[in-house]
Short mmCIF file of C-alpha atoms and ligand atoms in Angstrom, two decimals:
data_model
loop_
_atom_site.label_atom_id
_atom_site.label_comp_id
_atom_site.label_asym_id
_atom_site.label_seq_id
_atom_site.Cartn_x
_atom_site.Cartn_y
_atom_site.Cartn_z
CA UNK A 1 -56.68 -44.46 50.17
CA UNK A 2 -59.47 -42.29 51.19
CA UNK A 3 -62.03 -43.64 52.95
CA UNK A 4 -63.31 -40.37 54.73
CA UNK A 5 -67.21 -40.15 55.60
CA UNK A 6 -68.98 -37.43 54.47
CA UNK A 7 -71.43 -35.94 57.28
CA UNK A 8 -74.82 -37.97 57.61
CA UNK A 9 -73.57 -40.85 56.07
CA UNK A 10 -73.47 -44.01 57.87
CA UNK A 11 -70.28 -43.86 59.88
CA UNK A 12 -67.79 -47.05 59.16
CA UNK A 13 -66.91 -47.45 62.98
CA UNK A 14 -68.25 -47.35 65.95
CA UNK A 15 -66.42 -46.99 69.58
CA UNK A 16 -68.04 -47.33 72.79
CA UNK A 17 -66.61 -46.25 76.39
CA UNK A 18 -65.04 -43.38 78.22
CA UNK A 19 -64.02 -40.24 77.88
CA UNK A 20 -62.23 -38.38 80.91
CA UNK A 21 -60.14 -35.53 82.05
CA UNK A 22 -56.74 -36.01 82.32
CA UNK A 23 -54.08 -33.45 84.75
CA UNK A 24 -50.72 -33.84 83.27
CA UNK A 25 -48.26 -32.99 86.14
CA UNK A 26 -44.60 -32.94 84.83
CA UNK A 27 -42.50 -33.94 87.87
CA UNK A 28 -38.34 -33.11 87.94
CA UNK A 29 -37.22 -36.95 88.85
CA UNK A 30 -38.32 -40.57 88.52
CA UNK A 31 -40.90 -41.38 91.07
CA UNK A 32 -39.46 -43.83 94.24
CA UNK A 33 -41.19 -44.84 97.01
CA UNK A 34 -41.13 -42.81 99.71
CA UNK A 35 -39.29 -39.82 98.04
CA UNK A 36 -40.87 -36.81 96.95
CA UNK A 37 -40.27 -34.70 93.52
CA UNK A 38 -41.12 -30.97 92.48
CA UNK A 39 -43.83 -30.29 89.78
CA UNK A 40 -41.83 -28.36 86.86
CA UNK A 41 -45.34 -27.75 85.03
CA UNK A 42 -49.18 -28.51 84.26
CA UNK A 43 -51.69 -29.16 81.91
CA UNK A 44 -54.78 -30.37 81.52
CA UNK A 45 -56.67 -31.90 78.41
CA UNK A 46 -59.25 -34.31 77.40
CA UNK A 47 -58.80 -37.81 77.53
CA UNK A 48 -59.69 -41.66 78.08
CA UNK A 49 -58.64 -44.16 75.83
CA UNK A 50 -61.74 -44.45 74.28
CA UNK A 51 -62.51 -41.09 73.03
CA UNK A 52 -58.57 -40.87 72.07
CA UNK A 53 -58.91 -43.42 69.63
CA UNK A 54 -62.29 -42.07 68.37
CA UNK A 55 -60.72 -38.20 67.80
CA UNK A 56 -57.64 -40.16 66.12
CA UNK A 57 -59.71 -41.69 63.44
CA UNK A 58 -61.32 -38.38 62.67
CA UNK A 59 -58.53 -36.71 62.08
CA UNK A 60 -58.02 -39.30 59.44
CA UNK A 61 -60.88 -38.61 58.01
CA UNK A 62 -63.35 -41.26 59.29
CA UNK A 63 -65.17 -39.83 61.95
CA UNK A 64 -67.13 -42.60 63.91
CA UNK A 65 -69.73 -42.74 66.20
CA UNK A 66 -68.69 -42.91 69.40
CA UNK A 67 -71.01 -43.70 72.58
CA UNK A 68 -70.31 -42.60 76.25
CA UNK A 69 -71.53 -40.97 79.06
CA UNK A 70 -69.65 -38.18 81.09
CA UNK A 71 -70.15 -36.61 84.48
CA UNK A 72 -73.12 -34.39 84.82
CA UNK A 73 -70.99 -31.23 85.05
CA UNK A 74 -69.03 -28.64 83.31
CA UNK A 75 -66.05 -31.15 82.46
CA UNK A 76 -68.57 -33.33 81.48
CA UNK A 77 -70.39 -30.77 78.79
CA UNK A 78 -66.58 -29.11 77.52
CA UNK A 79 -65.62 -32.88 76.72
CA UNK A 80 -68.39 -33.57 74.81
CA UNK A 81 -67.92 -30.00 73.16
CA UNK A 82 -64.34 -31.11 72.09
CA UNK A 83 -65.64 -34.15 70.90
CA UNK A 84 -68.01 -32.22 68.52
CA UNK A 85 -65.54 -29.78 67.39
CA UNK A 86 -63.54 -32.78 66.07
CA UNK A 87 -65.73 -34.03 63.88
CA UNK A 88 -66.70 -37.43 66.01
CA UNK A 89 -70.25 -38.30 65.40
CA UNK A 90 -71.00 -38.41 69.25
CA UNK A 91 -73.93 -40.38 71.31
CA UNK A 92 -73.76 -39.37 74.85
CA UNK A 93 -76.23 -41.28 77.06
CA UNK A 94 -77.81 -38.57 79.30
CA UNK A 95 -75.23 -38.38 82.51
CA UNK A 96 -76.68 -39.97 85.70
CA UNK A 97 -77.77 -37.53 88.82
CA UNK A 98 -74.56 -36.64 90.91
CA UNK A 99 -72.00 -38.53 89.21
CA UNK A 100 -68.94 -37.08 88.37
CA UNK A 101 -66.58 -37.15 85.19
CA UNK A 102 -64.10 -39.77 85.16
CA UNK A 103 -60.24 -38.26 85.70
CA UNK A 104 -56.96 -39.07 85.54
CA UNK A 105 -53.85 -37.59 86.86
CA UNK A 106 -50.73 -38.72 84.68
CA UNK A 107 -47.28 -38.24 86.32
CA UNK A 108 -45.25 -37.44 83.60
CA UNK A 109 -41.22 -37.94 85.35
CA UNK A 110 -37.63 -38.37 83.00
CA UNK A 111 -37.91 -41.80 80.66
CA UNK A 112 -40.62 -43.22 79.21
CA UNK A 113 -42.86 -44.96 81.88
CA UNK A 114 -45.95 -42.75 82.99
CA UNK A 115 -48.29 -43.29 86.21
CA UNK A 116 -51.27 -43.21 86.15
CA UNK A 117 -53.52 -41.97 88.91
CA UNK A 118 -57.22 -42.55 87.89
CA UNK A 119 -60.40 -41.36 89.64
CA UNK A 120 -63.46 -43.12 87.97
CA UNK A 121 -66.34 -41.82 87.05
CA UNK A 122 -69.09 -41.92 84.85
CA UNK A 123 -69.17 -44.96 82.07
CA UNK A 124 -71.13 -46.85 80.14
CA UNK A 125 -73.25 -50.08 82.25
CA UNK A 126 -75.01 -52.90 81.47
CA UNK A 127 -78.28 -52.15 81.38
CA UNK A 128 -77.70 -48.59 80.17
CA UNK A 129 -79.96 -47.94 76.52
CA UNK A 130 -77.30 -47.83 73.73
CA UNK A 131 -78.04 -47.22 70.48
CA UNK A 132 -77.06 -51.08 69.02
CA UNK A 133 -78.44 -50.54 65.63
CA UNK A 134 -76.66 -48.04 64.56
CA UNK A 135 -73.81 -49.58 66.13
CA UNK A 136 -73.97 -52.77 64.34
CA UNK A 137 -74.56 -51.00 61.09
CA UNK A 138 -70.90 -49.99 61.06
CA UNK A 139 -68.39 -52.66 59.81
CA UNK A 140 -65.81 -52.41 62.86
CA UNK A 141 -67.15 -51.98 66.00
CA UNK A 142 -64.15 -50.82 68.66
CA UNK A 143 -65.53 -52.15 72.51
CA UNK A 144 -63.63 -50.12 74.72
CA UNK A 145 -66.06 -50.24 77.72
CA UNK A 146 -65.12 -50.88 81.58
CA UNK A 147 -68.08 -52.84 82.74
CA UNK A 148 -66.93 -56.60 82.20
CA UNK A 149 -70.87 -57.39 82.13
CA UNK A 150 -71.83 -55.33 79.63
CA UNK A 151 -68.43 -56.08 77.24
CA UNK A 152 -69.25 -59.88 77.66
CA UNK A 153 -73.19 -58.62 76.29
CA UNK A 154 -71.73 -56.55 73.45
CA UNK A 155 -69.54 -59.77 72.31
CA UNK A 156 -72.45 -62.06 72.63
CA UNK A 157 -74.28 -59.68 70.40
CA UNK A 158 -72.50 -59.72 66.85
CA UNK A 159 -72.96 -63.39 66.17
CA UNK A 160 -76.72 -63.04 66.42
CA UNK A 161 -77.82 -59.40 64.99
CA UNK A 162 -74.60 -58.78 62.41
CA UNK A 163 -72.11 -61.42 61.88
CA UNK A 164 -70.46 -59.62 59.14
CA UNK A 165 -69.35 -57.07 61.90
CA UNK A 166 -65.33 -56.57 62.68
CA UNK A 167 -65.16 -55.88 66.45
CA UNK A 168 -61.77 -54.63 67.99
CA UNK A 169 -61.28 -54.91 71.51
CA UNK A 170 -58.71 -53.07 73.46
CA UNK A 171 -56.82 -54.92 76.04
CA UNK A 172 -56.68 -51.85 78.23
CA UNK A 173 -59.90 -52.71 80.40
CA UNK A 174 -59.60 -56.10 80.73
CA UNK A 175 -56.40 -56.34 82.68
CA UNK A 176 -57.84 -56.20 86.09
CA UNK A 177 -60.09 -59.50 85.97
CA UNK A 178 -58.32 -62.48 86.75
CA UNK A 179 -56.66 -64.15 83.69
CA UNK A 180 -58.57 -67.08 82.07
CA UNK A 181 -62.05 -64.40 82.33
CA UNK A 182 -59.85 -61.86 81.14
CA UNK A 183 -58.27 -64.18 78.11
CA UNK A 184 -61.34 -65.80 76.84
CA UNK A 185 -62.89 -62.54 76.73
CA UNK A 186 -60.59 -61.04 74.54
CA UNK A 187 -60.40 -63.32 72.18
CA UNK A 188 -64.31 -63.08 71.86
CA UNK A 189 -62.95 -60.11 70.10
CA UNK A 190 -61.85 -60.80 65.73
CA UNK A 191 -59.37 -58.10 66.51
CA UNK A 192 -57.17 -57.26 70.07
CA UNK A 193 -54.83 -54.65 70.51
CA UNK A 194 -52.59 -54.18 73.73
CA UNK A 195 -49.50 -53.02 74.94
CA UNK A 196 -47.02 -55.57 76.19
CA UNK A 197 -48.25 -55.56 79.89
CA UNK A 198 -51.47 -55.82 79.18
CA UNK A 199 -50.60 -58.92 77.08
CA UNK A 200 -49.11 -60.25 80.12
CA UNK A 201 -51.74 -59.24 82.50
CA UNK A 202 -54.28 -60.63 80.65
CA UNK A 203 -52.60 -64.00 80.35
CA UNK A 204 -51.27 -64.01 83.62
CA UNK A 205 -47.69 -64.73 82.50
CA UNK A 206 -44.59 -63.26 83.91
CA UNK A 207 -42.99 -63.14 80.07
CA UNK A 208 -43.82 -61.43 77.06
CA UNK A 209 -42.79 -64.33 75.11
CA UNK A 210 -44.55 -66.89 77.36
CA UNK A 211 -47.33 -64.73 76.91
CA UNK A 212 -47.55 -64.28 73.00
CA UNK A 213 -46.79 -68.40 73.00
CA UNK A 214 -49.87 -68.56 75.66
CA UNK A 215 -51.88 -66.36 73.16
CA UNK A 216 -50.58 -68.22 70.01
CA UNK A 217 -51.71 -71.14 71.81
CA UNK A 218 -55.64 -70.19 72.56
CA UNK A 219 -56.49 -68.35 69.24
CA UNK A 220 -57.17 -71.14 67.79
CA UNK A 221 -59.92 -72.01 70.57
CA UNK A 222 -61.80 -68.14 69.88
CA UNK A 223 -62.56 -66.02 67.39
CA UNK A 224 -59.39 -63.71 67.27
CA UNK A 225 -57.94 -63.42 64.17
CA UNK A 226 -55.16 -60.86 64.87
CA UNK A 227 -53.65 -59.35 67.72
CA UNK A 228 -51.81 -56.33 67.62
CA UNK A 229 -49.35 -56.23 70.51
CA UNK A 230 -47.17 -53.01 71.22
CA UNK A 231 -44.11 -52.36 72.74
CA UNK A 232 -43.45 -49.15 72.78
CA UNK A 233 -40.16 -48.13 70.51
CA UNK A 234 -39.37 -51.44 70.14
CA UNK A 235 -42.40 -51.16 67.59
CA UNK A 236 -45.32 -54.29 67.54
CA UNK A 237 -45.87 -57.71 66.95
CA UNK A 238 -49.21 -58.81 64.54
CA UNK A 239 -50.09 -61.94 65.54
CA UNK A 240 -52.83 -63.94 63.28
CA UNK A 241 -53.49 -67.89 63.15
CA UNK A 242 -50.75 -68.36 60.80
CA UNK A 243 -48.04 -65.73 60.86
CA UNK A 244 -46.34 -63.73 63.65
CA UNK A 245 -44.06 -60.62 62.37
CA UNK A 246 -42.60 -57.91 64.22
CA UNK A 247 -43.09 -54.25 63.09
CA UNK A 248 -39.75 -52.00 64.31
CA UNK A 249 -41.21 -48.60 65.26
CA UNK A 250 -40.19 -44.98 63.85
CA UNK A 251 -37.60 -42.63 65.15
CA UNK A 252 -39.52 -39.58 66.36
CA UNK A 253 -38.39 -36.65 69.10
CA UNK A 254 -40.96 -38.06 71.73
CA UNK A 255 -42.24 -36.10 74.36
CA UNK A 256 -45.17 -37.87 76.07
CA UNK A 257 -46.24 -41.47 75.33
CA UNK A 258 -49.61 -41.19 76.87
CA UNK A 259 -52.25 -42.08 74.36
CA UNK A 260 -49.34 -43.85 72.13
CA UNK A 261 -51.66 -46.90 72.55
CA UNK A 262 -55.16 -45.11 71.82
CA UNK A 263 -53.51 -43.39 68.66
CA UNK A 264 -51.63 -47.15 67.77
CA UNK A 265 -55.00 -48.61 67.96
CA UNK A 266 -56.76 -46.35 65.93
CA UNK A 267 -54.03 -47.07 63.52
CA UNK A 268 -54.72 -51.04 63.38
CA UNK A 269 -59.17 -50.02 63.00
CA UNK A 270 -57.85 -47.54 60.07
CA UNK A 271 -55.53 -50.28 58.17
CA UNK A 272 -58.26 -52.77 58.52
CA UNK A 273 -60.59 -50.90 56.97
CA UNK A 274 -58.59 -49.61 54.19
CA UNK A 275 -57.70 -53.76 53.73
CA UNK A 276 -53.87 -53.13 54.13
CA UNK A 277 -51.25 -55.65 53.72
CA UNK A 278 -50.42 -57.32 57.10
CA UNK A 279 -47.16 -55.40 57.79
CA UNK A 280 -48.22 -52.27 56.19
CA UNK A 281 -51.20 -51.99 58.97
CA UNK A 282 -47.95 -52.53 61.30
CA UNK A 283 -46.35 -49.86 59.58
CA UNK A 284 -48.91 -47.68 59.89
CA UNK A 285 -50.01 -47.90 63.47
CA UNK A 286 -46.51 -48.53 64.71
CA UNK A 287 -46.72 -44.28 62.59
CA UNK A 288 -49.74 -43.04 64.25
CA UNK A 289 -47.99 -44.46 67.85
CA UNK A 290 -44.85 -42.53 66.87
CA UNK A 291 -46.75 -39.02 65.94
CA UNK A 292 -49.00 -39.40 69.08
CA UNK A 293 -45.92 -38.80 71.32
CA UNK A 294 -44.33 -35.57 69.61
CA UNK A 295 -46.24 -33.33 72.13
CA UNK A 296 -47.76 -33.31 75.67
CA UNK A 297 -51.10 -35.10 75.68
CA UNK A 298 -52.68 -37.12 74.14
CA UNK A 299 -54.75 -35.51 71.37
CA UNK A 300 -52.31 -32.77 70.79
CA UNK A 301 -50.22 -34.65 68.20
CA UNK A 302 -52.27 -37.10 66.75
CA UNK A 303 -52.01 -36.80 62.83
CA UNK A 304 -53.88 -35.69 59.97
CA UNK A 305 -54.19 -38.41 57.11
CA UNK A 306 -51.85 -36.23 55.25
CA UNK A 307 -49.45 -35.60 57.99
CA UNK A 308 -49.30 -39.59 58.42
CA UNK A 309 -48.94 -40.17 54.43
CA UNK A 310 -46.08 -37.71 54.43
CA UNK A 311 -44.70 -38.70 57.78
CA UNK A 312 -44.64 -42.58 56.00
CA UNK A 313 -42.55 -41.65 52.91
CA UNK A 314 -39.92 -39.87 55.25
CA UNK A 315 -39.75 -41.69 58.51
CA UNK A 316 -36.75 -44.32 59.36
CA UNK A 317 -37.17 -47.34 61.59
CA UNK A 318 -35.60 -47.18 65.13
CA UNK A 319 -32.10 -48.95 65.10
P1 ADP B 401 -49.14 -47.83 75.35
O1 ADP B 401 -49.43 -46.35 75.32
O2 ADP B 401 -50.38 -48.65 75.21
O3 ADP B 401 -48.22 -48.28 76.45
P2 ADP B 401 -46.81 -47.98 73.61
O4 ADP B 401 -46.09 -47.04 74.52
O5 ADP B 401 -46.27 -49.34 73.42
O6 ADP B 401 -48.37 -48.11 73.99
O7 ADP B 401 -46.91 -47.23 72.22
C1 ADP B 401 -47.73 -47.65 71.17
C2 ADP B 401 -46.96 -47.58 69.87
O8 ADP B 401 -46.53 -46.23 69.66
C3 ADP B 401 -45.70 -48.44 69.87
O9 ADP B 401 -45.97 -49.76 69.43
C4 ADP B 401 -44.84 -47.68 68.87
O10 ADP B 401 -45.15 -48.04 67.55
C5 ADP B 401 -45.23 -46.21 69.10
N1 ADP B 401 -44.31 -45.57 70.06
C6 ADP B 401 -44.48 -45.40 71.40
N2 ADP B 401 -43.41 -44.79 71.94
C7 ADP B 401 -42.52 -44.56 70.93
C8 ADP B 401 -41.23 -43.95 70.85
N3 ADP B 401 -40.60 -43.44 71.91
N4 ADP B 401 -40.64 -43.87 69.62
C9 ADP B 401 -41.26 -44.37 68.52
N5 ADP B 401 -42.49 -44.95 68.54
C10 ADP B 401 -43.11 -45.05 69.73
#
């Protein structure tokens, strides 16, 4: 289904948050404490999980608008340049005196699990003068910002100014307030999406089942109507009021899973908006996930609408 925008049209989505640099530093060994390990190679790219997610749905075909802020420096101006160059319809807030651009340094060692070293930087405040009109024209809006204050402000907002309004909240941010602030403001959210540990972070239990029963248990009590739950190539679980299923994920060479999430959750914003069946949204974010992590980065691999479509007629489910 094509649901691309043409340019000057009134975008369908709208992210908020960061975007960053990321240093990709591809070390010989798992990482112990207390050990040391050589650096085999290097690379740097754009990044943050916001701006991921925004560059993912353009290459779909649905560019949205995406608001941020970056460091006022040269990192700061070539991100936004990327940005532009991929077709996202951005709205940078002018970047504050001094500050920097927010960076991360991924450790990328043998086996799946990545570590992430962040330095923060600029980001989106309460306070700071977004553009909410043209943000609550679009039908989903994806909140993706750090500042708890201003999240719990742009979640307020919707049931006043444009009830009709999807908004998607990524579990990504929330994970370092304690858990009953963290819970009840994700499911202020119609839509969450998380991996696993965020789940469990954000519910404060132990257990990934004890946590999807803890969730299962408090939906009722806020207005999320799905969450979208990954785990990584054991594929996702979609969780609504009424059904739970679990979505295997898709053999693929992987390489790097960083931005597996950012490209997963773009997947979940672009089957909602094309009104997909329940499991075929799972299908088809469990596909962007898989795609995102055929190369190092994580914008390099994220696919084309056609790559996906052909990618989805081919692909077999991990055994
Ligand atoms: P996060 O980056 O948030 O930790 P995951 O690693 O769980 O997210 O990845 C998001 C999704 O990407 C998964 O639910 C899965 O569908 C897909 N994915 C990630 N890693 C793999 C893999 N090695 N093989 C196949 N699919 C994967």
């Amino acid at each position: 289904m094509d649901v691309g925008t043409a340019s000057g049209r009134q975008p369908q989505v709208a992210v908020l948050g960061t975007t960053s640099w990321d240093q990709f530093l591809v070390l010989d060994r798992p990482l112990t404490e207390g050990s040391g390990a050589i650096v085999v190679d290097r690379l740097e790219a754009s990044g943050g999980t916001a701006a991921n997610l925004a560059v993912a749905l353009a290459r779909l075909g649905v560019p949205p608008l995406f608001v941020t802020t970056c460091g006022d420096d040269d990192l700061g101006r070539r991100l936004l340049d990327e940005l532009h160059r991929e077709g996202v319809l951005v709205h940078a807030l002018p970047p504050r005196s001094g500050t920097p651009t927010d960076r991360c340094t991924i450790l990328v060692t043998p086996g799946p699990e990545r570590t992430i070293l962040w330095t923060p930087g600029a980001s989106l405040r309460l306070g700071d003068p977004l553009p909410l009109d043209r943000v609550f024209m679009c039908q989903i809006v994806v909140v993706d910002v750090e500042d708890a204050a201003l999240r719990q402000r742009l979640v307020d907002l919707p049931a006043h100014v444009a009830p009709r309004v999807q908004l998607v909240g990524p579990l990504t941010h929330l994970v370092d307030l304690q858990p009953d602030r963290a819970t009840w403001l994700a499911l202020q959210h119609d839509v969450i999406v998380g991996s696993d540990e965020e789940l469990r972070a954000v519910t404060g239990c132990d257990e990934f089942e004890a946590a999807l029963t803890r969730l299962r248990e408090m939906m009722p009590l806020g207005a999320t109507r799905l969450a979208a739950i990954t785990r990584g190539r054991a594929g996702c679980v979609l969780l609504t009021r009424r059904q739970e299923i679990r979505v295997p994920a898709f053999e693929v060479a992987a390489v790097d899973p960083t931005g597996a999430g950012d490209a997963f959750a773009a997947g979940i914003v672009y089957g909602l908006l094309t009104r997909r069946s329940l499991p075929e949204v799972g299908r088809f974010a469990n596909a962007m996930g898989a795609l995102a992590t055929r190369a190092f980065g994580a914008r390099t691999s994220l696919p084309t609408h056609h790559e996906i479509t052909a990618f989805l007629q081919e692909a077999r489910p991990c055994a």
